[in-house]
Amino acid sequence: MNMGVSWYAVGFLAASVLGATITLSFMPWRTPSTDTDIKSSRIMRTLKRVSAEKQVLEKSACGRVWVTVHSPEIRLGAGGKLLDAIELNWDFSSCSTIPTRIGLFDDRPSSWNNALATYFIGSREGHVVTSISLGIGTLPAGWESSPGLKGPHCLWPWVGAGESQIQSYNCLKIQPTWMEDNAARINRLRIGDLALPGTHNAGAWRFDTEISTVARDSFVLCQDRSIWAQLVHGIRYFDFRIAYYDVYPREEDRYWLNHNLIRVRPLVPLLREIKAFLDSTKEVIFLDAHHFPVGFYQQNGAPIRSVHNGLIRLVQRELGPHLALATQFGTGAGTRGPTLQSLVDADKRLLFSYVDNSIVADNPWLWPILPHLWANTNDPNRLLQYLDRAISTSPQPSARSPMFSAMAQTTPTVLDILFLRGSLRENADAVNRNVTARLTTRWRNQANIVSTDFFLGNDVIDVSIAISTERANWL
Ligand SMILES: *[C@@H]1O[C@H](CO)[C@@H](O)[C@H](O)[C@H]1NC(C)=O
């Protein structure tokens, strides 16, 4: 593969996918040379009009820059801590010349004079961790807690790179309506052919129990954004670990999201966040009940039907009108499932997959077990090697589920936890950049869902959107 051409295409796709106009600097009709070149100038006028409507959020003639958030805390002198440090990333591996500078800005980069910090670029690919925190802001364009404006929107941090001039820029974004924004292309794709950003242990983002509201810990919390915020950022697949505690008088209060044996948050409010998002958008969401660590099984491993049925009734009660039934939309084993278009047309935009086949057999509207490619290792190299192989051989030819999820996070061992070696934030930091890089290269053609921890530490959302659009263009 000619990387030069492919990266050019990536930049091009990324720019158009993100609702941006194609940057004029590398288009041949930038300056119509003759008055007779009417067609070109008409295109120019159209582009200018589009540009006025939709501001360019990402631009690059070659290579890419992007903003991420550093998941571990950084210890400063005198006991201080820096949380959520902004990271600036670049990949100019296909470019003939590499920009010399990269900087952090709080608005669209126009001049180095406005940079909050600048750094020298000494390699084709890399990143710097700035000493500036993302801070606690609100979600832009009205999306903080209710539906806002369609299209991608920037949070405050921007990155710019170049020489004396800034040639490439990008911002940290929300992508609340990316499926609708790109519907003309990606709706032709079957769900198994999408590249889809997901979160591992999606509900484990802040304790909400009688005894704790802790937002940061070492080995339980895998995310730091609410389900609503994850959706607004562009996450469309949730891996849920659901537990049942019969100590609560009301049935609906007995269902919790857990990380293994640890209770994190009650389930029903999260279902309501998903409902509010589905009610107000045209997006399609994949909810995966993937593990039932407490209360769903007898000692001998037999499912407790009443507990499973209670969960299923709750999901139907909260999300019923949005549910796309497998009995109606399923396309059979060994296929890639329905197109996005058929789900959007029917206005059935929630697919609920369930990890227990005996329960699916009783409720055939549930989607069957969604395979997780899980390396079960605490070693980043092994994780990546495992996923390289597992993604390239997925889906299995006779798979019952049209989808599969690459679980792109390491798993601490019991000893790691006992001896407090590292933390889930450090583990995420050790793999998230590689995951972004892999998705743009080796996993590009075959990855379906990629689920990560602390997703702001990678660029899986924007890259998945670009790849889905690219796949649709091949149809
Ligand atoms: C992960 O990325 C780093 C650069 O960020 C690289 O040095 C390392 O080799 C990568 N690991 C693997 C297994 O590809």
mmCIF file of N, CA, C and O in Angstrom, residues 355-416:
data_model
loop_
_atom_site.group_PDB
_atom_site.id
_atom_site.type_symbol
_atom_site.label_atom_id
_atom_site.label_comp_id
_atom_site.label_asym_id
_atom_site.label_seq_id
_atom_site.Cartn_x
_atom_site.Cartn_y
_atom_site.Cartn_z
ATOM 1 N N VAL A 355 -25.601 -11.744 26.965
ATOM 2 C CA VAL A 355 -24.489 -12.689 26.980
ATOM 3 C C VAL A 355 -24.919 -14.135 27.241
ATOM 4 O O VAL A 355 -24.127 -15.050 27.067
ATOM 5 N N ASP A 356 -26.181 -14.347 27.631
ATOM 6 C CA ASP A 356 -26.590 -15.710 27.981
ATOM 7 C C ASP A 356 -27.525 -16.288 26.909
ATOM 8 O O ASP A 356 -28.664 -15.836 26.753
ATOM 9 N N ASN A 357 -27.045 -17.315 26.211
ATOM 10 C CA ASN A 357 -27.826 -17.880 25.114
ATOM 11 C C ASN A 357 -29.140 -18.510 25.549
ATOM 12 O O ASN A 357 -30.100 -18.532 24.777
ATOM 13 N N SER A 358 -29.186 -19.013 26.780
ATOM 14 C CA SER A 358 -30.444 -19.643 27.198
ATOM 15 C C SER A 358 -31.526 -18.571 27.381
ATOM 16 O O SER A 358 -32.705 -18.823 27.127
ATOM 17 N N ILE A 359 -31.118 -17.384 27.793
ATOM 18 C CA ILE A 359 -32.091 -16.290 27.938
ATOM 19 C C ILE A 359 -32.476 -15.759 26.550
ATOM 20 O O ILE A 359 -33.637 -15.424 26.291
ATOM 21 N N VAL A 360 -31.507 -15.710 25.638
ATOM 22 C CA VAL A 360 -31.810 -15.276 24.268
ATOM 23 C C VAL A 360 -32.787 -16.264 23.616
ATOM 24 O O VAL A 360 -33.700 -15.870 22.888
ATOM 25 N N ALA A 361 -32.618 -17.550 23.926
ATOM 26 C CA ALA A 361 -33.517 -18.552 23.338
ATOM 27 C C ALA A 361 -34.964 -18.311 23.789
ATOM 28 O O ALA A 361 -35.902 -18.493 23.020
ATOM 29 N N ASP A 362 -35.137 -17.846 25.039
ATOM 30 C CA ASP A 362 -36.485 -17.557 25.553
ATOM 31 C C ASP A 362 -37.018 -16.212 25.066
ATOM 32 O O ASP A 362 -38.217 -15.963 25.101
ATOM 33 N N ASN A 363 -36.101 -15.320 24.697
ATOM 34 C CA ASN A 363 -36.479 -13.958 24.279
ATOM 35 C C ASN A 363 -35.790 -13.660 22.947
ATOM 36 O O ASN A 363 -34.815 -12.909 22.907
ATOM 37 N N PRO A 364 -36.274 -14.257 21.883
ATOM 38 C CA PRO A 364 -35.502 -14.193 20.631
ATOM 39 C C PRO A 364 -35.389 -12.790 20.036
ATOM 40 O O PRO A 364 -34.669 -12.608 19.069
ATOM 41 N N TRP A 365 -36.035 -11.804 20.629
ATOM 42 C CA TRP A 365 -35.830 -10.421 20.157
ATOM 43 C C TRP A 365 -34.491 -9.861 20.622
ATOM 44 O O TRP A 365 -33.985 -8.888 20.073
ATOM 45 N N LEU A 366 -33.903 -10.502 21.667
ATOM 46 C CA LEU A 366 -32.573 -10.063 22.113
ATOM 47 C C LEU A 366 -31.540 -10.439 21.053
ATOM 48 O O LEU A 366 -31.669 -11.473 20.394
ATOM 49 N N TRP A 367 -30.487 -9.633 20.927
ATOM 50 C CA TRP A 367 -29.403 -9.974 20.005
ATOM 51 C C TRP A 367 -28.457 -10.962 20.698
ATOM 52 O O TRP A 367 -28.212 -10.854 21.902
ATOM 53 N N PRO A 368 -27.954 -11.937 19.943
ATOM 54 C CA PRO A 368 -27.159 -12.997 20.590
ATOM 55 C C PRO A 368 -25.818 -12.475 21.114
ATOM 56 O O PRO A 368 -25.430 -11.344 20.830
ATOM 57 N N ILE A 369 -25.151 -13.332 21.849
ATOM 58 C CA ILE A 369 -23.850 -12.987 22.449
ATOM 59 C C ILE A 369 -22.977 -12.256 21.452
ATOM 60 O O ILE A 369 -22.739 -12.734 20.348
ATOM 61 N N LEU A 370 -22.513 -11.111 21.866
ATOM 62 C CA LEU A 370 -21.631 -10.317 21.013
ATOM 63 C C LEU A 370 -20.196 -10.668 21.416
ATOM 64 O O LEU A 370 -19.784 -10.376 22.545
ATOM 65 N N PRO A 371 -19.445 -11.347 20.538
ATOM 66 C CA PRO A 371 -18.120 -11.811 20.968
ATOM 67 C C PRO A 371 -17.204 -10.652 21.369
ATOM 68 O O PRO A 371 -17.166 -9.619 20.696
ATOM 69 N N HIS A 372 -16.521 -10.867 22.472
ATOM 70 C CA HIS A 372 -15.512 -9.902 22.915
ATOM 71 C C HIS A 372 -14.146 -10.493 22.630
ATOM 72 O O HIS A 372 -13.872 -11.619 23.033
ATOM 73 N N LEU A 373 -13.321 -9.742 21.947
ATOM 74 C CA LEU A 373 -11.935 -10.175 21.756
ATOM 75 C C LEU A 373 -11.176 -9.664 22.970
ATOM 76 O O LEU A 373 -10.862 -8.483 23.077
ATOM 77 N N TRP A 374 -10.970 -10.566 23.914
ATOM 78 C CA TRP A 374 -10.418 -10.181 25.214
ATOM 79 C C TRP A 374 -9.117 -10.926 25.448
ATOM 80 O O TRP A 374 -9.103 -12.169 25.491
ATOM 81 N N ALA A 375 -8.039 -10.198 25.606
ATOM 82 C CA ALA A 375 -6.729 -10.829 25.710
ATOM 83 C C ALA A 375 -6.447 -11.344 27.117
ATOM 84 O O ALA A 375 -5.585 -12.182 27.304
ATOM 85 N N ASN A 376 -7.145 -10.835 28.122
ATOM 86 C CA ASN A 376 -6.908 -11.204 29.510
ATOM 87 C C ASN A 376 -5.422 -11.183 29.863
ATOM 88 O O ASN A 376 -4.866 -12.155 30.348
ATOM 89 N N THR A 377 -4.795 -10.043 29.615
ATOM 90 C CA THR A 377 -3.377 -9.902 29.950
ATOM 91 C C THR A 377 -3.162 -8.514 30.532
ATOM 92 O O THR A 377 -3.921 -7.582 30.231
ATOM 93 N N ASN A 378 -2.120 -8.396 31.356
ATOM 94 C CA ASN A 378 -1.773 -7.059 31.849
ATOM 95 C C ASN A 378 -0.590 -6.485 31.074
ATOM 96 O O ASN A 378 -0.030 -5.469 31.464
ATOM 97 N N ASP A 379 -0.238 -7.135 29.956
ATOM 98 C CA ASP A 379 0.941 -6.717 29.189
ATOM 99 C C ASP A 379 0.499 -6.043 27.883
ATOM 100 O O ASP A 379 -0.132 -6.688 27.038
ATOM 101 N N PRO A 380 0.802 -4.758 27.708
ATOM 102 C CA PRO A 380 0.351 -4.041 26.503
ATOM 103 C C PRO A 380 0.794 -4.704 25.199
ATOM 104 O O PRO A 380 0.018 -4.763 24.242
ATOM 105 N N ASN A 381 2.003 -5.229 25.154
ATOM 106 C CA ASN A 381 2.464 -5.859 23.906
ATOM 107 C C ASN A 381 1.649 -7.093 23.567
ATOM 108 O O ASN A 381 1.259 -7.301 22.429
ATOM 109 N N ARG A 382 1.392 -7.898 24.591
ATOM 110 C CA ARG A 382 0.578 -9.093 24.343
ATOM 111 C C ARG A 382 -0.828 -8.717 23.916
ATOM 112 O O ARG A 382 -1.418 -9.363 23.061
ATOM 113 N N LEU A 383 -1.369 -7.688 24.557
ATOM 114 C CA LEU A 383 -2.723 -7.238 24.189
ATOM 115 C C LEU A 383 -2.772 -6.883 22.703
ATOM 116 O O LEU A 383 -3.653 -7.343 21.973
ATOM 117 N N LEU A 384 -1.809 -6.091 22.255
ATOM 118 C CA LEU A 384 -1.843 -5.626 20.864
ATOM 119 C C LEU A 384 -1.622 -6.783 19.896
ATOM 120 O O LEU A 384 -2.298 -6.884 18.871
ATOM 121 N N GLN A 385 -0.714 -7.680 20.245
ATOM 122 C CA GLN A 385 -0.489 -8.833 19.369
ATOM 123 C C GLN A 385 -1.718 -9.730 19.295
ATOM 124 O O GLN A 385 -2.103 -10.200 18.230
ATOM 125 N N TYR A 386 -2.350 -9.916 20.453
ATOM 126 C CA TYR A 386 -3.574 -10.724 20.472
ATOM 127 C C TYR A 386 -4.639 -10.076 19.584
ATOM 128 O O TYR A 386 -5.284 -10.742 18.768
ATOM 129 N N LEU A 387 -4.826 -8.766 19.743
ATOM 130 C CA LEU A 387 -5.881 -8.103 18.967
ATOM 131 C C LEU A 387 -5.558 -8.085 17.478
ATOM 132 O O LEU A 387 -6.456 -8.209 16.648
ATOM 133 N N ASP A 388 -4.287 -7.941 17.127
ATOM 134 C CA ASP A 388 -3.906 -7.998 15.697
ATOM 135 C C ASP A 388 -4.433 -9.293 15.082
ATOM 136 O O ASP A 388 -5.037 -9.298 14.009
ATOM 137 N N ARG A 389 -4.190 -10.396 15.800
ATOM 138 C CA ARG A 389 -4.579 -11.697 15.281
ATOM 139 C C ARG A 389 -6.094 -11.872 15.342
ATOM 140 O O ARG A 389 -6.728 -12.283 14.383
ATOM 141 N N ALA A 390 -6.681 -11.507 16.482
ATOM 142 C CA ALA A 390 -8.117 -11.765 16.682
ATOM 143 C C ALA A 390 -8.963 -10.917 15.724
ATOM 144 O O ALA A 390 -9.955 -11.394 15.177
ATOM 145 N N ILE A 391 -8.575 -9.681 15.505
ATOM 146 C CA ILE A 391 -9.362 -8.837 14.595
ATOM 147 C C ILE A 391 -9.240 -9.359 13.171
ATOM 148 O O ILE A 391 -10.220 -9.410 12.428
ATOM 149 N N SER A 392 -8.040 -9.809 12.801
ATOM 150 C CA SER A 392 -7.854 -10.245 11.413
ATOM 151 C C SER A 392 -8.602 -11.548 11.132
ATOM 152 O O SER A 392 -8.839 -11.873 9.982
ATOM 153 N N THR A 393 -9.001 -12.280 12.183
ATOM 154 C CA THR A 393 -9.758 -13.521 11.950
ATOM 155 C C THR A 393 -11.214 -13.383 12.405
ATOM 156 O O THR A 393 -11.906 -14.383 12.587
ATOM 157 N N SER A 394 -11.674 -12.148 12.588
ATOM 158 C CA SER A 394 -13.071 -11.929 12.989
ATOM 159 C C SER A 394 -13.811 -11.240 11.850
ATOM 160 O O SER A 394 -13.204 -10.526 11.070
ATOM 161 N N PRO A 395 -15.148 -11.425 11.764
ATOM 162 C CA PRO A 395 -15.940 -12.339 12.577
ATOM 163 C C PRO A 395 -15.737 -13.772 12.117
ATOM 164 O O PRO A 395 -15.336 -14.015 10.989
ATOM 165 N N GLN A 396 -16.024 -14.701 13.013
ATOM 166 C CA GLN A 396 -15.998 -16.113 12.639
ATOM 167 C C GLN A 396 -17.045 -16.332 11.535
ATOM 168 O O GLN A 396 -18.099 -15.703 11.568
ATOM 169 N N PRO A 397 -16.757 -17.211 10.562
ATOM 170 C CA PRO A 397 -17.664 -17.347 9.413
ATOM 171 C C PRO A 397 -19.106 -17.664 9.797
ATOM 172 O O PRO A 397 -20.032 -17.258 9.113
ATOM 173 N N SER A 398 -19.306 -18.385 10.893
ATOM 174 C CA SER A 398 -20.681 -18.747 11.250
ATOM 175 C C SER A 398 -21.158 -18.011 12.495
ATOM 176 O O SER A 398 -22.088 -18.453 13.164
ATOM 177 N N ALA A 399 -20.531 -16.875 12.814
ATOM 178 C CA ALA A 399 -20.875 -16.157 14.042
ATOM 179 C C ALA A 399 -22.361 -15.824 14.082
ATOM 180 O O ALA A 399 -22.935 -15.398 13.091
ATOM 181 N N ARG A 400 -22.954 -16.004 15.246
ATOM 182 C CA ARG A 400 -24.379 -15.672 15.385
ATOM 183 C C ARG A 400 -24.584 -14.172 15.468
ATOM 184 O O ARG A 400 -25.615 -13.659 15.075
ATOM 185 N N SER A 401 -23.601 -13.473 16.051
ATOM 186 C CA SER A 401 -23.726 -12.019 16.165
ATOM 187 C C SER A 401 -23.092 -11.364 14.941
ATOM 188 O O SER A 401 -22.021 -11.774 14.507
ATOM 189 N N PRO A 402 -23.735 -10.351 14.389
ATOM 190 C CA PRO A 402 -23.115 -9.652 13.262
ATOM 191 C C PRO A 402 -21.945 -8.760 13.687
ATOM 192 O O PRO A 402 -21.231 -8.243 12.844
ATOM 193 N N MET A 403 -21.769 -8.591 14.995
ATOM 194 C CA MET A 403 -20.772 -7.643 15.477
ATOM 195 C C MET A 403 -19.772 -8.338 16.393
ATOM 196 O O MET A 403 -20.046 -9.407 16.934
ATOM 197 N N PHE A 404 -18.632 -7.696 16.598
ATOM 198 C CA PHE A 404 -17.666 -8.173 17.596
ATOM 199 C C PHE A 404 -16.924 -6.973 18.153
ATOM 200 O O PHE A 404 -16.788 -5.951 17.490
ATOM 201 N N SER A 405 -16.483 -7.113 19.393
ATOM 202 C CA SER A 405 -15.864 -5.978 20.069
ATOM 203 C C SER A 405 -14.434 -6.298 20.480
ATOM 204 O O SER A 405 -14.191 -7.253 21.210
ATOM 205 N N ALA A 406 -13.497 -5.496 19.996
ATOM 206 C CA ALA A 406 -12.104 -5.610 20.435
ATOM 207 C C ALA A 406 -11.991 -4.901 21.768
ATOM 208 O O ALA A 406 -12.228 -3.689 21.863
ATOM 209 N N MET A 407 -11.675 -5.653 22.811
ATOM 210 C CA MET A 407 -11.563 -5.061 24.147
ATOM 211 C C MET A 407 -10.122 -4.556 24.298
ATOM 212 O O MET A 407 -9.216 -5.323 24.632
ATOM 213 N N ALA A 408 -9.948 -3.274 24.010
ATOM 214 C CA ALA A 408 -8.602 -2.731 23.858
ATOM 215 C C ALA A 408 -8.109 -2.104 25.152
ATOM 216 O O ALA A 408 -7.803 -0.917 25.229
ATOM 217 N N GLN A 409 -8.095 -2.934 26.208
ATOM 218 C CA GLN A 409 -7.539 -2.492 27.490
ATOM 219 C C GLN A 409 -6.894 -3.692 28.154
ATOM 220 O O GLN A 409 -7.305 -4.826 27.927
ATOM 221 N N THR A 410 -5.879 -3.447 28.959
ATOM 222 C CA THR A 410 -5.262 -4.546 29.682
ATOM 223 C C THR A 410 -6.077 -4.840 30.946
ATOM 224 O O THR A 410 -6.877 -4.023 31.379
ATOM 225 N N THR A 411 -5.860 -6.019 31.508
ATOM 226 C CA THR A 411 -6.598 -6.442 32.694
ATOM 227 C C THR A 411 -5.590 -6.656 33.815
ATOM 228 O O THR A 411 -4.689 -7.478 33.687
ATOM 229 N N PRO A 412 -5.734 -5.931 34.928
ATOM 230 C CA PRO A 412 -4.782 -6.129 36.024
ATOM 231 C C PRO A 412 -4.943 -7.527 36.627
ATOM 232 O O PRO A 412 -6.036 -8.081 36.613
ATOM 233 N N THR A 413 -3.869 -8.085 37.125
ATOM 234 C CA THR A 413 -3.962 -9.364 37.822
ATOM 235 C C THR A 413 -4.367 -9.109 39.274
ATOM 236 O O THR A 413 -4.321 -7.982 39.757
ATOM 237 N N VAL A 414 -4.732 -10.181 39.962
ATOM 238 C CA VAL A 414 -5.066 -10.064 41.381
ATOM 239 C C VAL A 414 -3.879 -9.466 42.139
ATOM 240 O O VAL A 414 -4.039 -8.620 43.024
ATOM 241 N N LEU A 415 -2.669 -9.887 41.769
ATOM 242 C CA LEU A 415 -1.485 -9.365 42.471
ATOM 243 C C LEU A 415 -1.303 -7.872 42.205
ATOM 244 O O LEU A 415 -0.918 -7.112 43.097
ATOM 245 N N ASP A 416 -1.578 -7.450 40.957
ATOM 246 C CA ASP A 416 -1.497 -6.010 40.658
ATOM 247 C C ASP A 416 -2.393 -5.234 41.624
ATOM 248 O O ASP A 416 -2.023 -4.179 42.148
#
